[in-house]
CSV table of C-alpha atoms in Angstrom, one decimal:
chain,number,residue,atom,x,y,z
A,1,MET,CA,3.7,-26.8,27.7
A,2,GLN,CA,2.1,-30.2,27.3
A,3,GLN,CA,1.8,-30.2,23.4
A,4,ALA,CA,5.4,-28.8,23.1
A,5,SER,CA,6.5,-31.8,25.0
A,6,TYR,CA,4.6,-34.0,22.7
A,7,SER,CA,6.2,-32.6,19.6
A,8,ARG,CA,9.6,-33.4,21.3
A,9,TRP,CA,8.5,-37.0,21.9
A,10,ASP,CA,7.2,-37.4,18.2
A,11,ARG,CA,10.5,-36.4,16.9
A,12,ALA,CA,12.3,-38.7,19.2
A,13,VAL,CA,10.0,-41.7,18.1
A,14,SER,CA,11.7,-42.0,14.6
A,15,HIS,CA,15.2,-42.1,16.1
A,16,VAL,CA,14.7,-44.0,19.4
A,17,PHE,CA,11.9,-46.4,18.6
A,18,SER,CA,13.1,-48.2,15.5
A,19,PRO,CA,12.4,-51.9,15.2
A,20,ILE,CA,16.1,-52.8,16.3
A,21,SER,CA,16.9,-50.3,19.1
A,22,SER,CA,13.6,-50.5,20.7
A,23,ARG,CA,14.0,-54.1,21.7
A,24,CYS,CA,15.8,-54.7,25.2
A,25,SER,CA,16.3,-57.6,27.6
A,26,CYS,CA,14.7,-57.4,31.0
A,27,SER,CA,14.6,-60.3,33.2
A,28,SER,CA,15.0,-62.9,30.5
A,29,ARG,CA,12.1,-61.4,28.8
A,30,ARG,CA,12.1,-59.4,25.7
A,31,VAL,CA,10.1,-56.1,25.7
A,32,TYR,CA,9.6,-52.9,23.7
A,33,VAL,CA,8.4,-49.6,24.5
A,34,ASP,CA,5.6,-48.4,22.2
A,35,SER,CA,5.1,-44.7,21.6
A,36,PHE,CA,2.7,-44.2,24.6
A,37,GLY,CA,5.1,-45.4,27.1
A,38,LYS,CA,3.7,-48.9,27.6
A,39,MET,CA,6.1,-51.9,28.2
A,40,GLN,CA,5.0,-54.7,25.7
A,41,SER,CA,6.2,-58.2,25.9
A,42,LEU,CA,7.6,-60.2,22.9
A,43,ASP,CA,6.5,-63.6,24.2
A,44,ASP,CA,4.3,-65.4,21.8
A,45,ARG,CA,4.7,-62.6,19.2
A,46,SER,CA,6.8,-62.5,16.2
A,47,THR,CA,9.4,-59.9,15.4
A,48,HIS,CA,7.7,-59.0,12.2
A,49,GLU,CA,4.3,-58.4,14.3
A,50,VAL,CA,6.2,-56.0,16.7
A,51,ASP,CA,7.8,-54.2,13.8
A,52,ASP,CA,4.4,-53.6,12.3
A,53,ASN,CA,3.2,-52.2,15.7
A,54,LEU,CA,6.1,-50.0,16.1
A,55,GLY,CA,5.6,-48.5,12.7
A,56,ARG,CA,1.9,-48.1,13.3
A,57,ASP,CA,2.7,-46.3,16.9
A,58,ALA,CA,5.2,-44.1,15.4
A,59,ARG,CA,2.8,-43.1,12.6
A,60,HIS,CA,-0.1,-42.4,14.8
A,61,SER,CA,1.9,-40.7,17.8
A,62,VAL,CA,1.7,-37.5,16.0
A,63,ASN,CA,-2.2,-37.3,16.2
A,64,ALA,CA,-2.3,-38.5,19.8
A,65,VAL,CA,-2.8,-35.1,21.1
A,66,ASP,CA,-5.4,-34.1,18.4
A,67,GLN,CA,-7.2,-37.2,19.2
A,68,GLN,CA,-7.2,-36.5,22.9
A,69,GLN,CA,-8.6,-32.8,22.3
A,70,ALA,CA,-11.1,-34.2,19.6
A,71,PHE,CA,-12.6,-36.5,22.0
A,72,SER,CA,-12.5,-34.7,25.2
A,73,VAL,CA,-16.2,-33.7,24.7
A,74,SER,CA,-17.1,-37.2,25.0
A,75,LEU,CA,-15.0,-38.1,28.3
A,76,PRO,CA,-17.0,-38.9,31.4
A,77,ASP,CA,-17.8,-36.0,33.8
A,78,GLY,CA,-14.6,-36.6,35.6
A,79,GLY,CA,-12.7,-36.2,32.3
A,80,ARG,CA,-14.4,-33.1,31.3
A,81,GLY,CA,-13.9,-31.7,34.7
A,82,ARG,CA,-10.1,-32.3,34.5
A,83,GLY,CA,-10.2,-30.8,31.0
A,84,VAL,CA,-12.1,-27.6,32.0
A,85,PHE,CA,-9.6,-27.1,35.3
A,86,LYS,CA,-6.6,-27.7,33.0
A,87,SER,CA,-7.9,-25.0,30.4
A,88,ILE,CA,-8.5,-22.5,33.4
A,89,LYS,CA,-5.2,-23.2,34.8
A,90,THR,CA,-3.6,-22.5,31.3
A,91,VAL,CA,-5.4,-19.4,30.5
A,92,VAL,CA,-6.2,-17.9,33.9
A,93,LEU,CA,-3.7,-19.3,36.5
A,94,SER,CA,-0.6,-19.7,34.6
A,95,LYS,CA,0.6,-16.0,35.0
A,96,LYS,CA,1.1,-13.8,38.2
A,97,PHE,CA,-0.1,-10.9,36.3
A,98,ASN,CA,-3.5,-12.5,36.1
A,99,LEU,CA,-3.9,-11.7,39.9
A,100,LEU,CA,-5.1,-8.2,38.9
A,101,ILE,CA,-8.3,-9.8,37.3
A,102,PRO,CA,-10.1,-9.4,40.6
A,103,PHE,CA,-9.7,-5.8,40.6
A,104,GLY,CA,-12.2,-5.5,37.9
A,105,PRO,CA,-15.2,-6.8,39.9
A,106,LEU,CA,-13.8,-4.9,42.8
A,107,ALA,CA,-14.2,-1.6,40.6
A,108,ILE,CA,-17.8,-2.4,40.0
A,109,LEU,CA,-18.6,-3.0,43.7
A,110,VAL,CA,-16.9,0.2,44.5
A,111,GLN,CA,-19.1,2.2,42.0
A,112,LYS,CA,-22.4,0.3,43.2
A,113,THR,CA,-21.6,1.0,47.0
A,114,THR,CA,-19.6,4.4,47.2
A,115,GLY,CA,-19.6,6.0,43.7
A,116,GLN,CA,-16.2,7.3,44.1
A,117,ASN,CA,-15.0,7.5,40.5
A,118,GLY,CA,-11.4,8.2,41.3
A,119,TRP,CA,-11.2,4.6,42.8
A,120,VAL,CA,-13.4,3.1,40.2
A,121,PHE,CA,-11.1,4.3,37.5
A,122,ILE,CA,-7.9,3.0,39.2
A,123,LEU,CA,-9.3,-0.3,40.0
A,124,GLY,CA,-11.2,-0.8,36.5
A,125,LEU,CA,-7.9,0.3,34.8
A,126,LEU,CA,-6.0,-2.5,36.7
A,127,GLY,CA,-8.6,-5.1,36.1
A,128,ILE,CA,-8.7,-4.4,32.4
A,129,MET,CA,-5.1,-4.8,31.8
A,130,PRO,CA,-4.8,-8.7,32.4
A,131,LEU,CA,-8.0,-9.1,30.5
A,132,ALA,CA,-6.6,-7.3,27.5
A,133,GLU,CA,-3.4,-9.4,27.7
A,134,ARG,CA,-5.4,-12.6,27.8
A,135,LEU,CA,-7.6,-11.6,24.9
A,136,GLY,CA,-4.4,-11.1,22.7
A,137,TYR,CA,-3.1,-14.6,24.2
A,138,THR,CA,-6.4,-16.3,23.0
A,139,THR,CA,-6.3,-14.6,19.9
A,140,GLU,CA,-2.8,-16.1,19.1
A,141,GLN,CA,-3.7,-19.7,20.1
A,142,LEU,CA,-6.7,-19.5,17.7
A,143,ALA,CA,-4.3,-18.4,15.1
A,144,PHE,CA,-2.6,-21.6,15.5
A,145,TYR,CA,-5.3,-23.5,14.0
A,146,SER,CA,-6.5,-21.3,11.2
A,147,GLY,CA,-3.1,-21.1,9.2
A,148,PRO,CA,-0.8,-18.2,8.7
A,149,THR,CA,-3.4,-16.4,6.4
A,150,VAL,CA,-6.3,-16.4,8.5
A,151,GLY,CA,-4.2,-16.2,11.7
A,152,GLY,CA,-2.5,-12.9,10.4
A,153,LEU,CA,-6.1,-11.4,9.8
A,154,LEU,CA,-7.3,-12.7,13.1
A,155,ASN,CA,-4.4,-10.9,14.9
A,156,ALA,CA,-4.9,-7.7,12.8
A,157,THR,CA,-8.6,-7.8,13.8
A,158,PHE,CA,-8.3,-8.5,17.3
A,159,GLY,CA,-5.0,-6.8,18.0
A,160,ASN,CA,-6.9,-3.7,19.3
A,161,ALA,CA,-10.2,-5.2,20.4
A,162,THR,CA,-9.9,-3.4,23.9
A,163,GLU,CA,-9.7,0.0,22.2
A,164,LEU,CA,-12.5,-0.9,20.2
A,165,ILE,CA,-14.7,-2.1,22.8
A,166,ILE,CA,-13.9,1.1,24.8
A,167,SER,CA,-14.7,3.4,21.8
A,168,ILE,CA,-17.9,1.5,20.7
A,169,TYR,CA,-19.3,2.1,24.3
A,170,ALA,CA,-18.3,5.7,24.4
A,171,LEU,CA,-19.8,6.3,21.0
A,172,ARG,CA,-23.0,4.6,22.0
A,173,THR,CA,-23.3,6.9,25.0
A,174,GLY,CA,-22.5,10.1,23.1
A,175,LYS,CA,-19.1,10.5,24.4
A,176,ILE,CA,-17.5,11.2,21.1
A,177,ARG,CA,-14.6,13.2,22.5
A,178,VAL,CA,-13.7,10.1,24.6
A,179,VAL,CA,-13.6,8.1,21.3
A,180,GLN,CA,-11.2,10.5,19.7
A,181,LEU,CA,-8.9,11.0,22.7
A,182,SER,CA,-8.6,7.3,23.8
A,183,LEU,CA,-7.7,6.3,20.3
A,184,LEU,CA,-5.2,9.2,20.0
A,185,GLY,CA,-3.6,8.1,23.2
A,186,SER,CA,-3.2,4.4,22.2
A,187,LEU,CA,-1.5,5.8,18.9
A,188,LEU,CA,0.8,7.9,21.1
A,189,SER,CA,1.5,5.1,23.5
A,190,ASN,CA,2.2,2.5,20.9
A,191,LEU,CA,4.5,4.9,18.8
A,192,LEU,CA,6.4,6.2,21.6
A,193,PHE,CA,6.1,4.2,24.7
A,194,VAL,CA,5.8,0.6,23.4
A,195,LEU,CA,8.4,0.9,20.5
A,196,GLY,CA,10.5,2.8,22.9
A,197,CYS,CA,10.5,-0.1,25.7
A,198,ALA,CA,11.5,-2.4,22.7
A,199,PHE,CA,14.2,-0.5,21.3
A,200,PHE,CA,15.7,0.2,24.8
A,201,PHE,CA,15.6,-3.2,26.3
A,202,GLY,CA,16.6,-4.9,23.0
A,203,GLY,CA,19.5,-2.4,22.8
A,204,ILE,CA,20.7,-3.4,26.2
A,205,VAL,CA,20.9,-7.1,25.2
A,206,ARG,CA,22.4,-6.5,21.9
A,207,LYS,CA,24.4,-3.1,20.9
A,208,GLU,CA,22.6,-2.8,17.6
A,209,GLN,CA,19.6,-4.6,16.0
A,210,VAL,CA,18.5,-4.5,12.5
A,211,PHE,CA,14.9,-4.6,11.3
A,212,SER,CA,13.3,-4.9,7.8
A,213,LYS,CA,13.5,-1.3,6.6
A,214,PRO,CA,10.8,-1.9,3.5
A,215,THR,CA,8.3,-2.9,6.1
A,216,ALA,CA,9.1,0.0,8.3
A,217,VAL,CA,8.9,2.4,5.3
A,218,VAL,CA,5.2,1.1,4.3
A,219,ASN,CA,3.9,1.3,7.7
A,220,SER,CA,5.5,4.9,8.1
A,221,GLY,CA,3.9,5.9,4.8
A,222,LEU,CA,0.4,4.6,5.9
A,223,LEU,CA,0.9,6.5,9.4
A,224,LEU,CA,1.6,9.7,7.4
A,225,MET,CA,-1.5,9.0,5.2
A,226,ALA,CA,-3.6,8.8,8.4
A,227,VAL,CA,-2.2,11.9,9.6
A,228,MET,CA,-3.0,13.5,6.5
A,229,GLY,CA,-6.7,12.6,6.8
A,230,LEU,CA,-6.6,13.8,10.4
A,231,GLN,CA,-4.9,17.2,10.0
A,232,PHE,CA,-7.0,18.8,7.1
A,233,PRO,CA,-10.3,18.6,9.1
A,234,ALA,CA,-8.5,20.1,11.9
A,235,PHE,CA,-6.9,22.8,10.0
A,236,LEU,CA,-10.1,23.4,8.2
A,237,HIS,CA,-12.0,24.1,11.5
A,238,SER,CA,-9.0,26.1,13.1
A,239,THR,CA,-8.8,28.5,10.2
A,240,HIS,CA,-12.6,28.9,9.8
A,241,THR,CA,-12.3,28.3,6.0
A,242,GLU,CA,-15.3,25.9,5.8
A,243,VAL,CA,-17.5,26.3,2.8
A,244,HIS,CA,-20.5,25.4,5.0
A,245,LEU,CA,-19.9,26.1,8.5
A,246,GLY,CA,-20.0,23.0,10.8
A,247,MET,CA,-20.7,20.8,7.9
A,248,SER,CA,-17.7,20.8,5.6
A,249,GLU,CA,-15.3,19.1,8.1
A,250,LEU,CA,-17.9,16.5,8.8
A,251,ALA,CA,-18.3,15.7,5.2
A,252,LEU,CA,-14.5,15.8,4.5
A,253,SER,CA,-13.9,13.4,7.4
A,254,ARG,CA,-16.5,11.0,6.0
A,255,PHE,CA,-15.1,11.0,2.8
A,256,SER,CA,-11.7,10.6,4.0
A,257,SER,CA,-12.6,7.7,6.1
A,258,CYS,CA,-14.2,5.9,3.1
A,259,VAL,CA,-10.8,6.3,1.4
A,260,MET,CA,-8.8,5.1,4.2
A,261,LEU,CA,-10.8,2.0,4.9
A,262,PRO,CA,-10.0,0.5,1.5
A,263,ALA,CA,-6.4,1.6,1.7
A,264,TYR,CA,-6.1,-0.4,4.9
A,265,ILE,CA,-7.8,-3.6,3.4
A,266,ALA,CA,-5.5,-3.3,0.4
A,267,TYR,CA,-2.6,-3.2,2.7
A,268,ILE,CA,-3.9,-6.2,4.7
A,269,VAL,CA,-4.3,-8.1,1.4
A,270,PHE,CA,-0.8,-7.1,0.3
A,271,GLN,CA,0.7,-8.3,3.7
A,272,LEU,CA,-1.1,-11.6,3.7
A,273,LYS,CA,-0.1,-12.1,0.1
A,274,ASN,CA,3.7,-11.5,1.1
A,275,LEU,CA,3.1,-14.0,3.9
A,276,ASN,CA,1.9,-16.8,1.7
A,277,ASP,CA,4.8,-16.4,-0.9
A,278,LEU,CA,7.3,-16.6,2.0
A,279,GLU,CA,5.5,-19.7,3.3
A,280,GLU,CA,5.9,-21.3,0.0
A,281,SER,CA,9.3,-20.2,-0.4
A,282,GLN,CA,10.4,-21.9,3.0
A,283,ASN,CA,8.4,-25.1,2.3
A,284,GLY,CA,11.7,-26.9,1.4
A,285,ASP,CA,13.7,-25.5,4.1
A,286,ASN,CA,14.3,-27.4,7.5
A,287,LEU,CA,13.0,-25.8,10.6
A,288,ASP,CA,15.0,-25.2,13.7
A,289,ASP,CA,14.1,-26.4,17.1
A,290,ASP,CA,12.2,-23.0,18.0
A,291,ASP,CA,9.6,-23.7,15.1
A,292,TYR,CA,9.0,-27.4,16.5
A,293,GLU,CA,8.6,-25.8,20.1
A,294,GLU,CA,5.8,-23.3,18.9
A,295,ALA,CA,2.7,-25.3,19.4
A,296,PRO,CA,-0.8,-24.2,20.8
A,297,GLU,CA,-1.4,-24.6,24.5
A,298,ILE,CA,-5.3,-24.9,24.4
A,299,SER,CA,-7.7,-26.5,21.9
A,300,LYS,CA,-9.6,-24.5,19.0
A,301,TRP,CA,-12.9,-24.5,20.7
A,302,GLU,CA,-11.3,-23.5,24.1
A,303,SER,CA,-9.7,-20.5,22.3
A,304,VAL,CA,-13.1,-19.4,20.8
A,305,ILE,CA,-14.9,-19.8,24.2
A,306,TRP,CA,-12.2,-17.9,26.1
A,307,LEU,CA,-12.2,-15.2,23.5
A,308,ALA,CA,-15.7,-14.5,23.8
A,309,ILE,CA,-15.3,-14.5,27.6
A,310,MET,CA,-12.6,-12.0,27.6
A,311,ALA,CA,-14.2,-9.8,25.2
A,312,ALA,CA,-17.5,-9.6,27.3
A,313,ALA,CA,-15.6,-9.2,30.5
A,314,ILE,CA,-13.6,-6.2,28.9
A,315,SER,CA,-17.1,-4.8,27.4
A,316,ILE,CA,-18.7,-4.8,30.9
A,317,LEU,CA,-15.6,-3.3,32.6
A,318,SER,CA,-15.1,-0.7,29.9
A,319,GLU,CA,-18.5,0.8,30.6
A,320,TYR,CA,-17.6,1.6,34.4
A,321,LEU,CA,-14.2,2.7,33.1
A,322,VAL,CA,-15.4,5.2,30.8
A,323,ASP,CA,-18.3,6.5,32.9
A,324,ALA,CA,-15.6,7.2,35.5
A,325,ILE,CA,-13.4,9.5,33.4
A,326,GLU,CA,-15.0,12.8,34.3
A,327,GLY,CA,-15.3,12.0,37.9
A,328,ALA,CA,-12.0,11.1,38.4
A,329,SER,CA,-10.9,14.2,36.5
A,330,LEU,CA,-12.8,16.2,39.2
A,331,ALA,CA,-11.5,14.2,42.1
A,332,TRP,CA,-8.0,14.4,41.3
A,333,GLY,CA,-8.1,18.0,39.8
A,334,VAL,CA,-6.3,16.4,36.5
A,335,PRO,CA,-7.6,17.3,32.9
A,336,VAL,CA,-9.7,14.9,31.2
A,337,ALA,CA,-7.3,14.9,28.3
A,338,PHE,CA,-4.7,13.5,30.4
A,339,ILE,CA,-6.7,10.7,31.8
A,340,THR,CA,-8.1,9.9,28.6
A,341,VAL,CA,-4.9,10.2,26.4
A,342,ILE,CA,-2.2,9.0,28.8
A,343,LEU,CA,-3.8,6.8,31.6
A,344,LEU,CA,-6.6,5.0,29.6
A,345,PRO,CA,-4.5,3.4,26.9
A,346,ILE,CA,-2.2,1.7,29.6
A,347,GLY,CA,-5.0,-1.0,29.8
A,348,GLY,CA,-5.2,-1.9,26.4
A,349,ASN,CA,-1.5,-1.7,25.6
A,350,THR,CA,-0.1,-3.8,28.4
A,351,ALA,CA,-0.1,-6.9,26.1
A,352,ALA,CA,1.8,-4.9,23.4
A,353,VAL,CA,4.5,-3.6,25.8
A,354,THR,CA,5.4,-7.3,27.2
A,355,THR,CA,5.2,-8.8,23.8
A,356,SER,CA,7.4,-6.3,21.9
A,357,VAL,CA,10.0,-6.3,24.7
A,358,MET,CA,10.3,-9.8,24.8
A,359,PHE,CA,10.7,-10.4,21.1
A,360,ALA,CA,13.1,-7.3,21.0
A,361,MET,CA,15.3,-9.0,23.6
A,362,LYS,CA,15.2,-12.3,21.4
A,363,ASN,CA,16.6,-10.1,18.6
A,364,LYS,CA,13.3,-10.5,16.8
A,365,LEU,CA,12.8,-6.9,16.2
A,366,ASP,CA,10.5,-7.2,13.3
A,367,VAL,CA,8.0,-8.8,15.3
A,368,SER,CA,8.2,-6.0,17.9
A,369,LEU,CA,7.7,-3.4,15.3
A,370,GLY,CA,4.8,-5.4,14.0
A,371,VAL,CA,3.2,-5.0,17.4
A,372,ALA,CA,4.0,-1.4,17.8
A,373,ILE,CA,3.9,0.2,14.4
A,374,GLY,CA,1.2,-2.4,13.2
A,375,SER,CA,-1.1,-1.6,15.9
A,376,SER,CA,-0.7,2.0,15.3
A,377,THR,CA,-1.3,1.7,11.6
A,378,GLN,CA,-4.5,-0.3,12.3
A,379,ILE,CA,-5.8,2.2,14.7
A,380,SER,CA,-5.1,5.1,12.4
A,381,MET,CA,-6.1,3.6,9.4
A,382,PHE,CA,-8.9,1.3,10.3
A,383,LEU,CA,-10.3,2.0,13.7
A,384,ILE,CA,-10.8,5.7,13.5
A,385,PRO,CA,-12.1,5.7,10.0
A,386,PHE,CA,-14.3,2.8,10.9
A,387,LEU,CA,-15.8,4.6,13.9
A,388,VAL,CA,-16.5,7.6,11.8
A,389,VAL,CA,-18.5,5.5,9.4
A,390,ILE,CA,-20.2,3.6,12.1
A,391,GLY,CA,-21.2,7.2,13.8
A,392,TRP,CA,-22.4,8.3,10.2
A,393,ILE,CA,-24.7,5.2,10.1
A,394,PHE,CA,-26.1,5.8,13.7
A,395,GLU,CA,-26.4,9.5,13.1
A,396,ARG,CA,-23.4,10.4,15.3
A,397,PRO,CA,-21.4,13.3,14.2
A,398,VAL,CA,-18.0,11.6,14.5
A,399,ASP,CA,-15.4,13.4,12.6
A,400,LEU,CA,-11.5,13.5,12.1
A,401,ASN,CA,-11.0,17.0,13.8
A,402,PHE,CA,-9.1,15.8,16.9
A,403,GLN,CA,-8.4,19.7,17.4
A,404,LEU,CA,-5.4,21.6,16.7
A,405,PHE,CA,-3.1,20.7,19.9
A,406,GLU,CA,-3.9,16.9,19.4
A,407,THR,CA,-3.5,16.9,15.9
A,408,ALA,CA,-0.2,18.6,16.2
A,409,THR,CA,1.1,16.1,18.9
A,410,LEU,CA,0.3,13.2,16.5
A,411,VAL,CA,2.0,14.9,13.5
A,412,MET,CA,5.2,15.5,15.4
A,413,THR,CA,5.1,11.9,16.7
A,414,VAL,CA,4.8,10.3,13.5
A,415,LEU,CA,7.5,12.4,11.8
A,416,PHE,CA,9.9,11.6,14.8
A,417,VAL,CA,9.2,7.9,14.7
A,418,ALA,CA,9.5,7.7,11.0
A,419,PHE,CA,12.8,9.7,11.0
A,420,LEU,CA,14.3,7.2,13.8
A,421,MET,CA,13.4,4.1,11.6
A,422,GLN,CA,14.6,5.4,8.3
A,423,GLU,CA,18.1,3.7,9.0
A,424,GLY,CA,16.6,0.4,9.7
A,425,THR,CA,18.5,-0.1,12.8
A,426,ALA,CA,17.7,0.2,16.6
A,427,ASN,CA,19.6,0.7,19.7
A,428,TYR,CA,19.2,1.7,23.3
A,429,PHE,CA,19.6,5.3,22.7
A,430,LYS,CA,16.8,5.6,20.1
A,431,GLY,CA,14.7,3.8,22.7
A,432,LEU,CA,15.6,6.5,25.2
A,433,MET,CA,14.7,9.3,22.8
A,434,LEU,CA,11.3,7.6,22.2
A,435,LEU,CA,10.6,7.4,26.1
A,436,PHE,CA,11.7,10.9,26.8
A,437,SER,CA,9.5,12.1,24.1
A,438,TYR,CA,6.7,10.3,25.6
A,439,LEU,CA,7.4,12.0,29.0
A,440,ILE,CA,7.2,15.3,27.3
A,441,VAL,CA,4.0,14.4,25.5
A,442,SER,CA,2.5,13.3,28.8
A,443,ALA,CA,3.5,16.6,30.6
A,444,SER,CA,1.9,18.6,27.9
A,445,TYR,CA,-1.5,16.9,28.4
A,446,PHE,CA,-1.1,17.3,32.0
A,447,VAL,CA,-1.2,20.9,31.6
A,448,HIS,CA,-3.7,20.8,28.6
A,449,GLU,CA,-7.3,21.7,29.1
A,450,ASP,CA,-9.5,20.2,26.4
A,451,PRO,CA,-11.5,23.1,24.9
A,452,SER,CA,-14.6,20.9,24.3
A,453,SER,CA,-14.7,19.9,28.1
């Protein structure tokens, strides 16, 4: 975008606009070009003065964009109007995928006028997909201004904001089973579908790709720890071996959640510490052209404002989406579990699919793993325990008992993914295996009737 072009311009300043090479002859008048593209005459000016101006222009050209953004608030009304239009054009009008945004208000209109929950769910799902993608985009833009440490924390916090918003609304309305199934569906979608797409499309571009095996092992260990925390309450309930019937599994779930949350915080601190060490070790290295091209497209305050707007829009639309699940199940004759586990996560994982595939095709598979596996780790080790604790505070009986069938699918999925990643390599066939496995899981939930429903 514009700032990327400024970075290329600034790099060229030191080479092109030197005191000697910047002077030229034009119609018997000596002129030079300053860093802002103005033609300046050398008449009645000394060469030494021009050299000073050129050096000053080159030094200050780096701050040109920052100054433009910093003083954009003090521009006249016309300047502010152009700035607002440019921001809207960058965030909303820059992608054709955002043409789906009007489906969100259309879903609300259909709910108010006809009450047909099947159409409300479809339209709401289509409308929430671009909002989730734009929420991730604004988070990335804000991370440019906060540095790598805080930026990594921002991405970790808002990476699953859509799932968190949907779950909080479902929890507030007492739909605890929707909370469990939606988070389970997001886990299965990230581990099988998102990672499978990354492996498959990356394998088509390159025969075999390599990723960081130690990072994959750490994430796999955290996923197995989360599965351990989820399966014991389910097995305790299914085997009827509770010491206090109806209370032991809830107490165990709350205790396990209080253990999993500090474990995930320690993992975040560990990751950020490694990131800081990596940044310090690369301070003396030369950056390639891609590093120079990477620049924010909107200002810091624009990122904050758009982040709030997207979160508010997702919050409003999620209410209609969650309320339409049971009605859509009755209208279509499809189990609630299939809609919640398979269809609902499509909205939240749209950005994850596009991002992971894009980086995999650029042979940056570690970034794709960070999107798919990192998101799954965050859901299992942070979001689920966090909602258990929130339910505990507000006297909602949220536990880690996801029922036996759901827990079994998650256990098999985590073991299967951990087995595929143990070599530290990826290819298109591994991606196909993950995608075919997701089809099997989807078919299983299509014929599975949730006992609680």
